[in-house]
Amino acid sequence: MNEKDFQEILDIGIALSSEHDLSKLLDKILSKAQEVTGADGGSIYLVKKDKMIFKASRNKTLLEKFGPEKMKEIVKTFVIPVTKKSMAGYTVVTGKLLNISDVKNIPSSADYSYDPAFDKKYGYDTVSMLVIPMINRDGEVTGVLQLINSMENGHPVAFKTSHEKIISSFSSQAAISIANAELNEDLKNAHFDTIFRLSEAAECRDKETANHIKRVSHYSRLLSEKLGWSPEACELIFWSSPMHDIGKLGIPDAILQKPGPLTPEERAVMEQHTVIGALVLKDSSIPVIAKSRIVALTHHEKYDGTGYPQKIKGEDIPLEGRIVALADVYDALSSKRVYKPPMPEEKVISILKEGKGTHFDPVLIELLLENMKKIAEIREEFSDKESDYDNFLNIKTIDLKTLLKQER
Ligand SMILES: [Fe+2]
Ligand SMILES: [Fe+2]
């Protein structure tokens, strides 16, 4: 490896170690590997026990041919077993790299073979491949970097020995950065899993299903996307909207679960769930909790100032509160509850339209109505099954053996 290559590896190492988001990191690894080797395409598999998960892919020719939208569909994640039969699997099992000048001429005596199904499906012509194991600090293969068609003057040629060397050093840097990003992701997931479960606990007391908060999260994110918010802001409302009713944990059962209408006094107590929620979530420097506090406090305010608890109106209501208010009411109307069947779509729409500018932000109502197809897809994907009601309401029917079985 010459001085230039060494410098390149150092630069790549620095670039990779600064990226903590797993999918952005994988994309960066691929684009750097393409830069260094002139590869037309590449993909990354991550190894999880006896399986390999196809996690990221780039392909210049296919991107030009199909465009970014279709490309997302083409490179959808999938899982394959780790066996020597596939080239990626071979490198995982043996820890050896493969540098193949022409995939069509792999000898039949080799353990692995090339599967032409992808090429056939998308009209691509894979010629050369460089498949390199990504090895972590403990010497374990944790992933595979697979590069396709090293291009020279617009034609695929074989990968060079110098590519093998530089990509091998590069891939160990990548493995370490991936391990760090995965740890980061695990922490983030644990954090969000806790948020969802806590929110579920609050909704469960009110006989809501877990899917209610999932739908509200998705509707809220969709509305924020349509408002043109940044991906980070959309993600933040996705994770903060589940906690809108967390304050119901502090409302007495006699009121929360009372069949029939509430007295004015009981109603006043019930309305306190907004304030209790904000108190539970107050003084946090964690953005998602800070945002949840605003959502919890303001999701029952109405656009004309007749909501609660502060009776603020219009633009004075934080936008995230206005978004979740609409998502929550839409879901309450359009889904089944223990005490009522779902309302027909036309009826839901006419109620929402009636509330335009009085209950709801008129801009948001328009956005919701313009995106009913996407809304229906979310409703469908997270629809409540009878078993969801059983989980909360018929605890006796749950098989304790299955519930208590340790997952390994
Ligand atoms: Fe609420
Ligand atoms: Fe709700």
GROMACS .gro file of C-alpha atoms and ligand atoms in nm:
model
  410
    1MET     CA    1   0.000   0.000   0.000
    2ASN     CA    2   0.155   0.332  -0.100
    3GLU     CA    3   0.143   0.658   0.092
    4LYS     CA    4  -0.155   0.786  -0.107
    5ASP     CA    5  -0.357   0.472  -0.030
    6PHE     CA    6  -0.262   0.498   0.335
    7GLN     CA    7  -0.378   0.858   0.348
    8GLU     CA    8  -0.700   0.756   0.176
    9ILE     CA    9  -0.769   0.488   0.436
   10LEU     CA   10  -0.705   0.736   0.715
   11ASP     CA   11  -0.943   0.989   0.560
   12ILE     CA   12  -1.211   0.724   0.514
   13GLY     CA   13  -1.169   0.609   0.874
   14ILE     CA   14  -1.224   0.963   0.998
   15ALA     CA   15  -1.524   1.014   0.770
   16LEU     CA   16  -1.683   0.687   0.884
   17SER     CA   17  -1.625   0.732   1.256
   18SER     CA   18  -1.815   1.062   1.250
   19GLU     CA   19  -2.134   0.901   1.117
   20HIS     CA   20  -2.356   0.753   1.389
   21ASP     CA   21  -2.668   0.685   1.185
   22LEU     CA   22  -2.648   0.325   1.062
   23SER     CA   23  -2.817   0.362   0.725
   24LYS     CA   24  -2.627   0.681   0.640
   25LEU     CA   25  -2.306   0.511   0.748
   26LEU     CA   26  -2.367   0.208   0.525
   27ASP     CA   27  -2.438   0.436   0.232
   28LYS     CA   28  -2.118   0.629   0.301
   29ILE     CA   29  -1.917   0.305   0.316
   30LEU     CA   30  -2.057   0.201  -0.019
   31SER     CA   31  -1.996   0.533  -0.188
   32LYS     CA   32  -1.636   0.546  -0.058
   33ALA     CA   33  -1.574   0.189  -0.174
   34GLN     CA   34  -1.715   0.280  -0.516
   35GLU     CA   35  -1.493   0.588  -0.530
   36VAL     CA   36  -1.179   0.390  -0.452
   37THR     CA   37  -1.244   0.097  -0.688
   38GLY     CA   38  -1.450   0.256  -0.964
   39ALA     CA   39  -1.724  -0.001  -0.888
   40ASP     CA   40  -2.056   0.053  -1.064
   41GLY     CA   41  -2.248  -0.104  -0.778
   42GLY     CA   42  -2.217  -0.246  -0.435
   43SER     CA   43  -2.407  -0.384  -0.141
   44ILE     CA   44  -2.358  -0.460   0.225
   45TYR     CA   45  -2.481  -0.761   0.421
   46LEU     CA   46  -2.470  -0.760   0.798
   47VAL     CA   47  -2.428  -1.095   0.973
   48LYS     CA   48  -2.669  -1.177   1.255
   49LYS     CA   49  -2.613  -1.525   1.400
   50ASP     CA   50  -2.667  -1.770   1.109
   51LYS     CA   51  -2.830  -1.513   0.881
   52MET     CA   52  -2.716  -1.232   0.658
   53ILE     CA   53  -2.931  -0.923   0.626
   54PHE     CA   54  -2.907  -0.731   0.301
   55LYS     CA   55  -2.887  -0.378   0.437
   56ALA     CA   56  -2.768  -0.130   0.176
   57SER     CA   57  -2.707  -0.109  -0.193
   58ARG     CA   58  -2.596   0.138  -0.458
   59ASN     CA   59  -2.584   0.094  -0.832
   60LYS     CA   60  -2.507   0.380  -1.070
   61THR     CA   61  -2.639   0.211  -1.387
   62LEU     CA   62  -2.967   0.100  -1.229
   63LEU     CA   63  -3.016   0.438  -1.060
   64GLU     CA   64  -2.985   0.608  -1.399
   65LYS     CA   65  -3.215   0.354  -1.562
   66PHE     CA   66  -3.494   0.341  -1.300
   67GLY     CA   67  -3.463   0.659  -1.091
   68PRO     CA   68  -3.448   0.691  -0.710
   69GLU     CA   69  -3.807   0.581  -0.630
   70LYS     CA   70  -3.796   0.248  -0.815
   71MET     CA   71  -3.441   0.197  -0.688
   72LYS     CA   72  -3.568   0.194  -0.328
   73GLU     CA   73  -3.798  -0.092  -0.421
   74ILE     CA   74  -3.522  -0.281  -0.604
   75VAL     CA   75  -3.285  -0.273  -0.309
   76LYS     CA   76  -3.540  -0.364  -0.040
   77THR     CA   77  -3.390  -0.548   0.252
   78PHE     CA   78  -3.400  -0.930   0.265
   79VAL     CA   79  -3.250  -1.205   0.474
   80ILE     CA   80  -3.054  -1.508   0.353
   81PRO     CA   81  -2.893  -1.794   0.544
   82VAL     CA   82  -2.515  -1.798   0.584
   83THR     CA   83  -2.396  -2.084   0.362
   84LYS     CA   84  -2.095  -2.127   0.136
   85LYS     CA   85  -2.329  -2.146  -0.164
   86SER     CA   86  -2.355  -1.771  -0.208
   87MET     CA   87  -2.043  -1.562  -0.254
   88ALA     CA   88  -2.128  -1.337   0.039
   89GLY     CA   89  -2.195  -1.646   0.255
   90TYR     CA   90  -1.866  -1.801   0.145
   91THR     CA   91  -1.668  -1.501   0.270
   92VAL     CA   92  -1.855  -1.511   0.602
   93VAL     CA   93  -1.787  -1.883   0.656
   94THR     CA   94  -1.422  -1.876   0.543
   95GLY     CA   95  -1.324  -1.519   0.626
   96LYS     CA   96  -1.160  -1.503   0.280
   97LEU     CA   97  -1.220  -1.241   0.015
   98LEU     CA   98  -1.327  -1.328  -0.338
   99ASN     CA   99  -1.200  -1.138  -0.640
  100ILE     CA  100  -1.381  -1.273  -0.944
  101SER     CA  101  -1.303  -1.133  -1.287
  102ASP     CA  102  -1.606  -1.288  -1.458
  103VAL     CA  103  -1.897  -1.429  -1.260
  104LYS     CA  104  -2.008  -1.631  -1.564
  105ASN     CA  105  -1.687  -1.834  -1.554
  106ILE     CA  106  -1.686  -1.951  -1.195
  107PRO     CA  107  -1.565  -2.314  -1.205
  108SER     CA  108  -1.834  -2.566  -1.117
  109SER     CA  109  -1.596  -2.712  -0.857
  110ALA     CA  110  -1.621  -2.393  -0.649
  111ASP     CA  111  -1.833  -2.405  -0.330
  112TYR     CA  112  -2.016  -2.092  -0.434
  113SER     CA  113  -2.192  -1.988  -0.753
  114TYR     CA  114  -2.334  -1.671  -0.898
  115ASP     CA  115  -2.713  -1.634  -0.898
  116PRO     CA  116  -2.811  -1.447  -1.219
  117ALA     CA  117  -3.174  -1.388  -1.105
  118PHE     CA  118  -3.117  -1.021  -1.012
  119ASP     CA  119  -2.942  -0.944  -1.346
  120LYS     CA  120  -3.223  -1.109  -1.541
  121LYS     CA  121  -3.495  -0.927  -1.351
  122TYR     CA  122  -3.348  -0.579  -1.393
  123GLY     CA  123  -3.153  -0.617  -1.721
  124TYR     CA  124  -2.817  -0.573  -1.549
  125ASP     CA  125  -2.491  -0.737  -1.650
  126THR     CA  126  -2.270  -0.834  -1.358
  127VAL     CA  127  -1.918  -0.917  -1.473
  128SER     CA  128  -1.657  -0.866  -1.202
  129MET     CA  129  -1.707  -0.885  -0.827
  130LEU     CA  130  -1.501  -0.812  -0.521
  131VAL     CA  131  -1.651  -0.968  -0.208
  132ILE     CA  132  -1.478  -0.874   0.116
  133PRO     CA  133  -1.552  -0.984   0.471
  134MET     CA  134  -1.588  -0.708   0.729
  135ILE     CA  135  -1.409  -0.823   1.043
  136ASN     CA  136  -1.456  -0.665   1.386
  137ARG     CA  137  -1.203  -0.613   1.666
  138ASP     CA  138  -1.265  -0.968   1.794
  139GLY     CA  139  -1.181  -1.119   1.455
  140GLU     CA  140  -1.545  -1.210   1.380
  141VAL     CA  141  -1.697  -1.155   1.038
  142THR     CA  142  -1.981  -0.913   1.106
  143GLY     CA  143  -2.062  -0.817   0.751
  144VAL     CA  144  -1.979  -0.844   0.385
  145LEU     CA  145  -1.898  -0.569   0.140
  146GLN     CA  146  -1.979  -0.678  -0.213
  147LEU     CA  147  -1.866  -0.461  -0.504
  148ILE     CA  148  -1.977  -0.509  -0.862
  149ASN     CA  149  -1.817  -0.418  -1.196
  150SER     CA  150  -1.503  -0.209  -1.162
  151MET     CA  151  -1.547   0.035  -1.452
  152GLU     CA  152  -1.276   0.154  -1.689
  153ASN     CA  153  -1.367   0.368  -1.988
  154GLY     CA  154  -1.732   0.271  -1.947
  155HIS     CA  155  -1.662  -0.103  -1.943
  156PRO     CA  156  -1.654  -0.349  -1.655
  157VAL     CA  157  -1.309  -0.490  -1.585
  158ALA     CA  158  -1.164  -0.708  -1.312
  159PHE     CA  159  -1.092  -0.555  -0.969
  160LYS     CA  160  -0.717  -0.509  -0.913
  161THR     CA  161  -0.502  -0.655  -0.637
  162SER     CA  162  -0.449  -0.299  -0.511
  163HIS     CA  163  -0.828  -0.271  -0.470
  164GLU     CA  164  -0.827  -0.587  -0.258
  165LYS     CA  165  -0.570  -0.438  -0.023
  166ILE     CA  166  -0.724  -0.099   0.015
  167ILE     CA  167  -1.081  -0.233   0.054
  168SER     CA  168  -0.966  -0.493   0.308
  169SER     CA  169  -0.817  -0.225   0.538
  170PHE     CA  170  -1.115  -0.003   0.467
  171SER     CA  171  -1.362  -0.278   0.558
  172SER     CA  172  -1.218  -0.331   0.905
  173GLN     CA  173  -1.259   0.042   0.968
  174ALA     CA  174  -1.614   0.003   0.839
  175ALA     CA  175  -1.684  -0.295   1.068
  176ILE     CA  176  -1.585  -0.092   1.374
  177SER     CA  177  -1.795   0.207   1.269
  178ILE     CA  178  -2.092  -0.024   1.198
  179ALA     CA  179  -2.061  -0.183   1.544
  180ASN     CA  180  -2.065   0.163   1.701
  181ALA     CA  181  -2.362   0.276   1.493
  182GLU     CA  182  -2.551  -0.045   1.578
  183LEU     CA  183  -2.491   0.017   1.945
  184ASN     CA  184  -2.622   0.367   1.898
  185GLU     CA  185  -2.924   0.227   1.712
  186ASP     CA  186  -2.989  -0.031   1.986
  187LEU     CA  187  -2.988   0.244   2.247
  188LYS     CA  188  -3.222   0.455   2.036
  189ASN     CA  189  -3.453   0.158   1.982
  190ALA     CA  190  -3.454   0.074   2.351
  191HIS     CA  191  -3.543   0.433   2.424
  192PHE     CA  192  -3.828   0.439   2.173
  193ASP     CA  193  -3.950   0.094   2.270
  194THR     CA  194  -3.987   0.223   2.625
  195ILE     CA  195  -4.182   0.525   2.501
  196PHE     CA  196  -4.422   0.303   2.308
  197ARG     CA  197  -4.475   0.061   2.594
  198LEU     CA  198  -4.534   0.338   2.844
  199SER     CA  199  -4.781   0.501   2.606
  200GLU     CA  200  -4.949   0.164   2.556
  201ALA     CA  201  -4.987   0.129   2.932
  202ALA     CA  202  -5.168   0.465   2.945
  203GLU     CA  203  -5.394   0.384   2.647
  204CYS     CA  204  -5.471   0.038   2.783
  205ARG     CA  205  -5.632   0.188   3.096
  206ASP     CA  206  -5.864   0.373   2.861
  207LYS     CA  207  -5.938   0.052   2.667
  208GLU     CA  208  -5.749   0.172   2.363
  209THR     CA  209  -5.542  -0.072   2.161
  210ALA     CA  210  -5.169  -0.049   2.103
  211ASN     CA  211  -5.243   0.013   1.738
  212HIS     CA  212  -5.422   0.339   1.820
  213ILE     CA  213  -5.095   0.506   1.915
  214LYS     CA  214  -4.916   0.352   1.616
  215ARG     CA  215  -5.178   0.493   1.379
  216VAL     CA  216  -5.169   0.835   1.547
  217SER     CA  217  -4.788   0.833   1.516
  218HIS     CA  218  -4.803   0.751   1.147
  219TYR     CA  219  -5.082   0.999   1.069
  220SER     CA  220  -4.890   1.272   1.255
  221ARG     CA  221  -4.570   1.199   1.067
  222LEU     CA  222  -4.754   1.199   0.735
  223LEU     CA  223  -4.908   1.541   0.811
  224SER     CA  224  -4.572   1.685   0.916
  225GLU     CA  225  -4.412   1.550   0.597
  226LYS     CA  226  -4.685   1.713   0.390
  227LEU     CA  227  -4.619   2.039   0.573
  228GLY     CA  228  -4.264   2.013   0.438
  229TRP     CA  229  -4.090   1.959   0.774
  230SER     CA  230  -3.732   1.827   0.780
  231PRO     CA  231  -3.694   1.446   0.812
  232GLU     CA  232  -3.560   1.497   1.167
  233ALA     CA  233  -3.863   1.706   1.270
  234CYS     CA  234  -4.099   1.447   1.117
  235GLU     CA  235  -3.921   1.172   1.307
  236LEU     CA  236  -3.951   1.371   1.628
  237ILE     CA  237  -4.329   1.406   1.602
  238PHE     CA  238  -4.354   1.038   1.512
  239TRP     CA  239  -4.192   0.948   1.844
  240SER     CA  240  -4.352   1.215   2.060
  241SER     CA  241  -4.714   1.173   1.949
  242PRO     CA  242  -4.759   0.830   2.123
  243MET     CA  243  -4.733   1.001   2.460
  244HIS     CA  244  -5.027   1.235   2.404
  245ASP     CA  245  -5.242   1.058   2.664
  246ILE     CA  246  -4.972   0.956   2.909
  247GLY     CA  247  -5.144   1.171   3.172
  248LYS     CA  248  -5.437   0.925   3.176
  249LEU     CA  249  -5.220   0.716   3.407
  250GLY     CA  250  -5.313   0.970   3.673
  251ILE     CA  251  -5.692   0.968   3.617
  252PRO     CA  252  -5.899   0.750   3.855
  253ASP     CA  253  -6.049   0.434   3.702
  254ALA     CA  254  -6.397   0.535   3.822
  255ILE     CA  255  -6.384   0.828   3.579
  256LEU     CA  256  -6.161   0.687   3.305
  257GLN     CA  257  -6.363   0.370   3.272
  258LYS     CA  258  -6.706   0.499   3.360
  259PRO     CA  259  -6.968   0.370   3.119
  260GLY     CA  260  -7.194   0.646   2.992
  261PRO     CA  261  -7.154   1.023   3.009
  262LEU     CA  262  -6.938   1.203   3.266
  263THR     CA  263  -7.073   1.468   3.505
  264PRO     CA  264  -6.924   1.818   3.461
  265GLU     CA  265  -6.701   1.757   3.768
  266GLU     CA  266  -6.581   1.424   3.633
  267ARG     CA  267  -6.518   1.582   3.294
  268ALA     CA  268  -6.300   1.848   3.458
  269VAL     CA  269  -6.092   1.572   3.622
  270MET     CA  270  -6.068   1.384   3.292
  271GLU     CA  271  -5.944   1.698   3.116
  272GLN     CA  272  -5.658   1.712   3.365
  273HIS     CA  273  -5.487   1.427   3.174
  274THR     CA  274  -5.332   1.695   2.952
  275VAL     CA  275  -5.178   1.877   3.248
  276ILE     CA  276  -5.073   1.557   3.427
  277GLY     CA  277  -4.902   1.443   3.104
  278ALA     CA  278  -4.714   1.771   3.076
  279LEU     CA  279  -4.606   1.745   3.441
  280VAL     CA  280  -4.480   1.389   3.397
  281LEU     CA  281  -4.278   1.499   3.094
  282LYS     CA  282  -4.155   1.836   3.220
  283ASP     CA  283  -3.794   1.954   3.251
  284SER     CA  284  -3.638   1.708   3.009
  285SER     CA  285  -3.351   1.807   2.783
  286ILE     CA  286  -3.419   1.504   2.560
  287PRO     CA  287  -3.583   1.647   2.246
  288VAL     CA  288  -3.842   1.372   2.208
  289ILE     CA  289  -3.958   1.408   2.570
  290ALA     CA  290  -3.963   1.788   2.547
  291LYS     CA  291  -4.176   1.763   2.232
  292SER     CA  292  -4.403   1.502   2.396
  293ARG     CA  293  -4.473   1.746   2.676
  294ILE     CA  294  -4.605   2.000   2.427
  295VAL     CA  295  -4.815   1.735   2.254
  296ALA     CA  296  -4.958   1.605   2.583
  297LEU     CA  297  -5.049   1.955   2.696
  298THR     CA  298  -5.202   2.084   2.374
  299HIS     CA  299  -5.367   1.792   2.191
  300HIS     CA  300  -5.716   1.887   2.314
  301GLU     CA  301  -5.696   2.256   2.230
  302LYS     CA  302  -5.933   2.362   1.952
  303TYR     CA  303  -5.854   2.603   1.671
  304ASP     CA  304  -6.130   2.845   1.778
  305GLY     CA  305  -6.012   2.853   2.140
  306THR     CA  306  -6.287   2.634   2.288
  307GLY     CA  307  -6.062   2.340   2.375
  308TYR     CA  308  -5.873   2.264   2.695
  309PRO     CA  309  -5.676   2.308   2.922
  310GLN     CA  310  -5.558   2.660   2.824
  311LYS     CA  311  -5.826   2.754   2.569
  312ILE     CA  312  -5.559   2.889   2.337
  313LYS     CA  313  -5.655   2.938   1.974
  314GLY     CA  314  -5.528   2.926   1.616
  315GLU     CA  315  -5.155   2.967   1.564
  316ASP     CA  316  -5.108   3.004   1.941
  317ILE     CA  317  -5.160   2.629   1.966
  318PRO     CA  318  -4.822   2.468   1.889
  319LEU     CA  319  -4.837   2.304   1.547
  320GLU     CA  320  -4.748   1.962   1.688
  321GLY     CA  321  -5.051   1.990   1.919
  322ARG     CA  322  -5.274   2.079   1.623
  323ILE     CA  323  -5.135   1.785   1.423
  324VAL     CA  324  -5.186   1.528   1.699
  325ALA     CA  325  -5.534   1.669   1.776
  326LEU     CA  326  -5.642   1.595   1.420
  327ALA     CA  327  -5.465   1.257   1.404
  328ASP     CA  328  -5.618   1.151   1.738
  329VAL     CA  329  -5.975   1.253   1.654
  330TYR     CA  330  -5.952   1.108   1.305
  331ASP     CA  331  -5.843   0.778   1.456
  332ALA     CA  332  -6.112   0.782   1.723
  333LEU     CA  333  -6.379   0.831   1.457
  334SER     CA  334  -6.246   0.594   1.193
  335SER     CA  335  -6.154   0.296   1.407
  336LYS     CA  336  -6.346   0.050   1.612
  337ARG     CA  337  -6.369   0.107   1.985
  338VAL     CA  338  -6.498  -0.139   2.246
  339TYR     CA  339  -6.816   0.064   2.264
  340LYS     CA  340  -6.865   0.142   1.892
  341PRO     CA  341  -6.798   0.015   1.539
  342PRO     CA  342  -6.581   0.226   1.304
  343MET     CA  343  -6.768   0.518   1.147
  344PRO     CA  344  -6.814   0.507   0.767
  345GLU     CA  345  -6.552   0.709   0.578
  346GLU     CA  346  -6.796   0.968   0.434
  347LYS     CA  347  -6.931   1.041   0.782
  348VAL     CA  348  -6.578   1.083   0.922
  349ILE     CA  349  -6.489   1.323   0.641
  350SER     CA  350  -6.803   1.529   0.688
  351ILE     CA  351  -6.738   1.560   1.064
  352LEU     CA  352  -6.380   1.668   1.000
  353LYS     CA  353  -6.492   1.922   0.740
  354GLU     CA  354  -6.744   2.061   0.986
  355GLY     CA  355  -6.461   2.109   1.234
  356LYS     CA  356  -6.241   2.291   0.982
  357GLY     CA  357  -6.133   2.621   1.138
  358THR     CA  358  -6.336   2.557   1.455
  359HIS     CA  359  -6.195   2.237   1.604
  360PHE     CA  360  -5.911   2.181   1.357
  361ASP     CA  361  -5.645   2.382   1.178
  362PRO     CA  362  -5.791   2.436   0.827
  363VAL     CA  363  -5.455   2.376   0.657
  364LEU     CA  364  -5.417   2.040   0.828
  365ILE     CA  365  -5.771   1.934   0.736
  366GLU     CA  366  -5.693   2.006   0.371
  367LEU     CA  367  -5.367   1.807   0.392
  368LEU     CA  368  -5.546   1.514   0.551
  369LEU     CA  369  -5.821   1.513   0.288
  370GLU     CA  370  -5.566   1.539   0.006
  371ASN     CA  371  -5.385   1.234   0.139
  372MET     CA  372  -5.673   1.001   0.219
  373LYS     CA  373  -5.520   0.719   0.015
  374LYS     CA  374  -5.203   0.715   0.226
  375ILE     CA  375  -5.413   0.756   0.542
  376ALA     CA  376  -5.619   0.451   0.446
  377GLU     CA  377  -5.301   0.249   0.392
  378ILE     CA  378  -5.183   0.334   0.745
  379ARG     CA  379  -5.527   0.250   0.887
  380GLU     CA  380  -5.517  -0.083   0.708
  381GLU     CA  381  -5.160  -0.168   0.809
  382PHE     CA  382  -5.226  -0.108   1.178
  383SER     CA  383  -5.587  -0.218   1.193
  384ASP     CA  384  -5.711  -0.368   1.518
  385LYS     CA  385  -5.762  -0.741   1.523
  386GLU     CA  386  -5.999  -0.909   1.768
  387SER     CA  387  -5.691  -1.044   1.947
  388ASP     CA  388  -5.574  -0.688   2.021
  389TYR     CA  389  -5.887  -0.638   2.227
  390ASP     CA  390  -5.836  -0.976   2.392
  391ASN     CA  391  -5.486  -0.874   2.497
  392PHE     CA  392  -5.620  -0.590   2.700
  393LEU     CA  393  -5.966  -0.699   2.797
  394ASN     CA  394  -5.958  -1.078   2.827
  395ILE     CA  395  -5.632  -1.136   2.999
  396LYS     CA  396  -5.759  -1.480   3.111
  397THR     CA  397  -5.749  -1.608   2.753
  398ILE     CA  398  -5.377  -1.533   2.713
  399ASP     CA  399  -5.157  -1.840   2.708
  400LEU     CA  400  -4.921  -1.777   2.998
  401LYS     CA  401  -4.679  -2.043   2.883
  402THR     CA  402  -4.617  -1.855   2.559
  403LEU     CA  403  -4.609  -1.521   2.735
  404LEU     CA  404  -4.352  -1.630   2.990
  405LYS     CA  405  -4.132  -1.825   2.749
  406GLN     CA  406  -3.790  -1.665   2.739
  407GLU     CA  407  -3.691  -1.547   2.396
  408ARG     CA  408  -3.341  -1.660   2.306
  409FE      FE  409  -5.614   1.298   2.520
  410FE      FE  410  -5.547   0.902   2.184
   0.00000   0.00000   0.00000
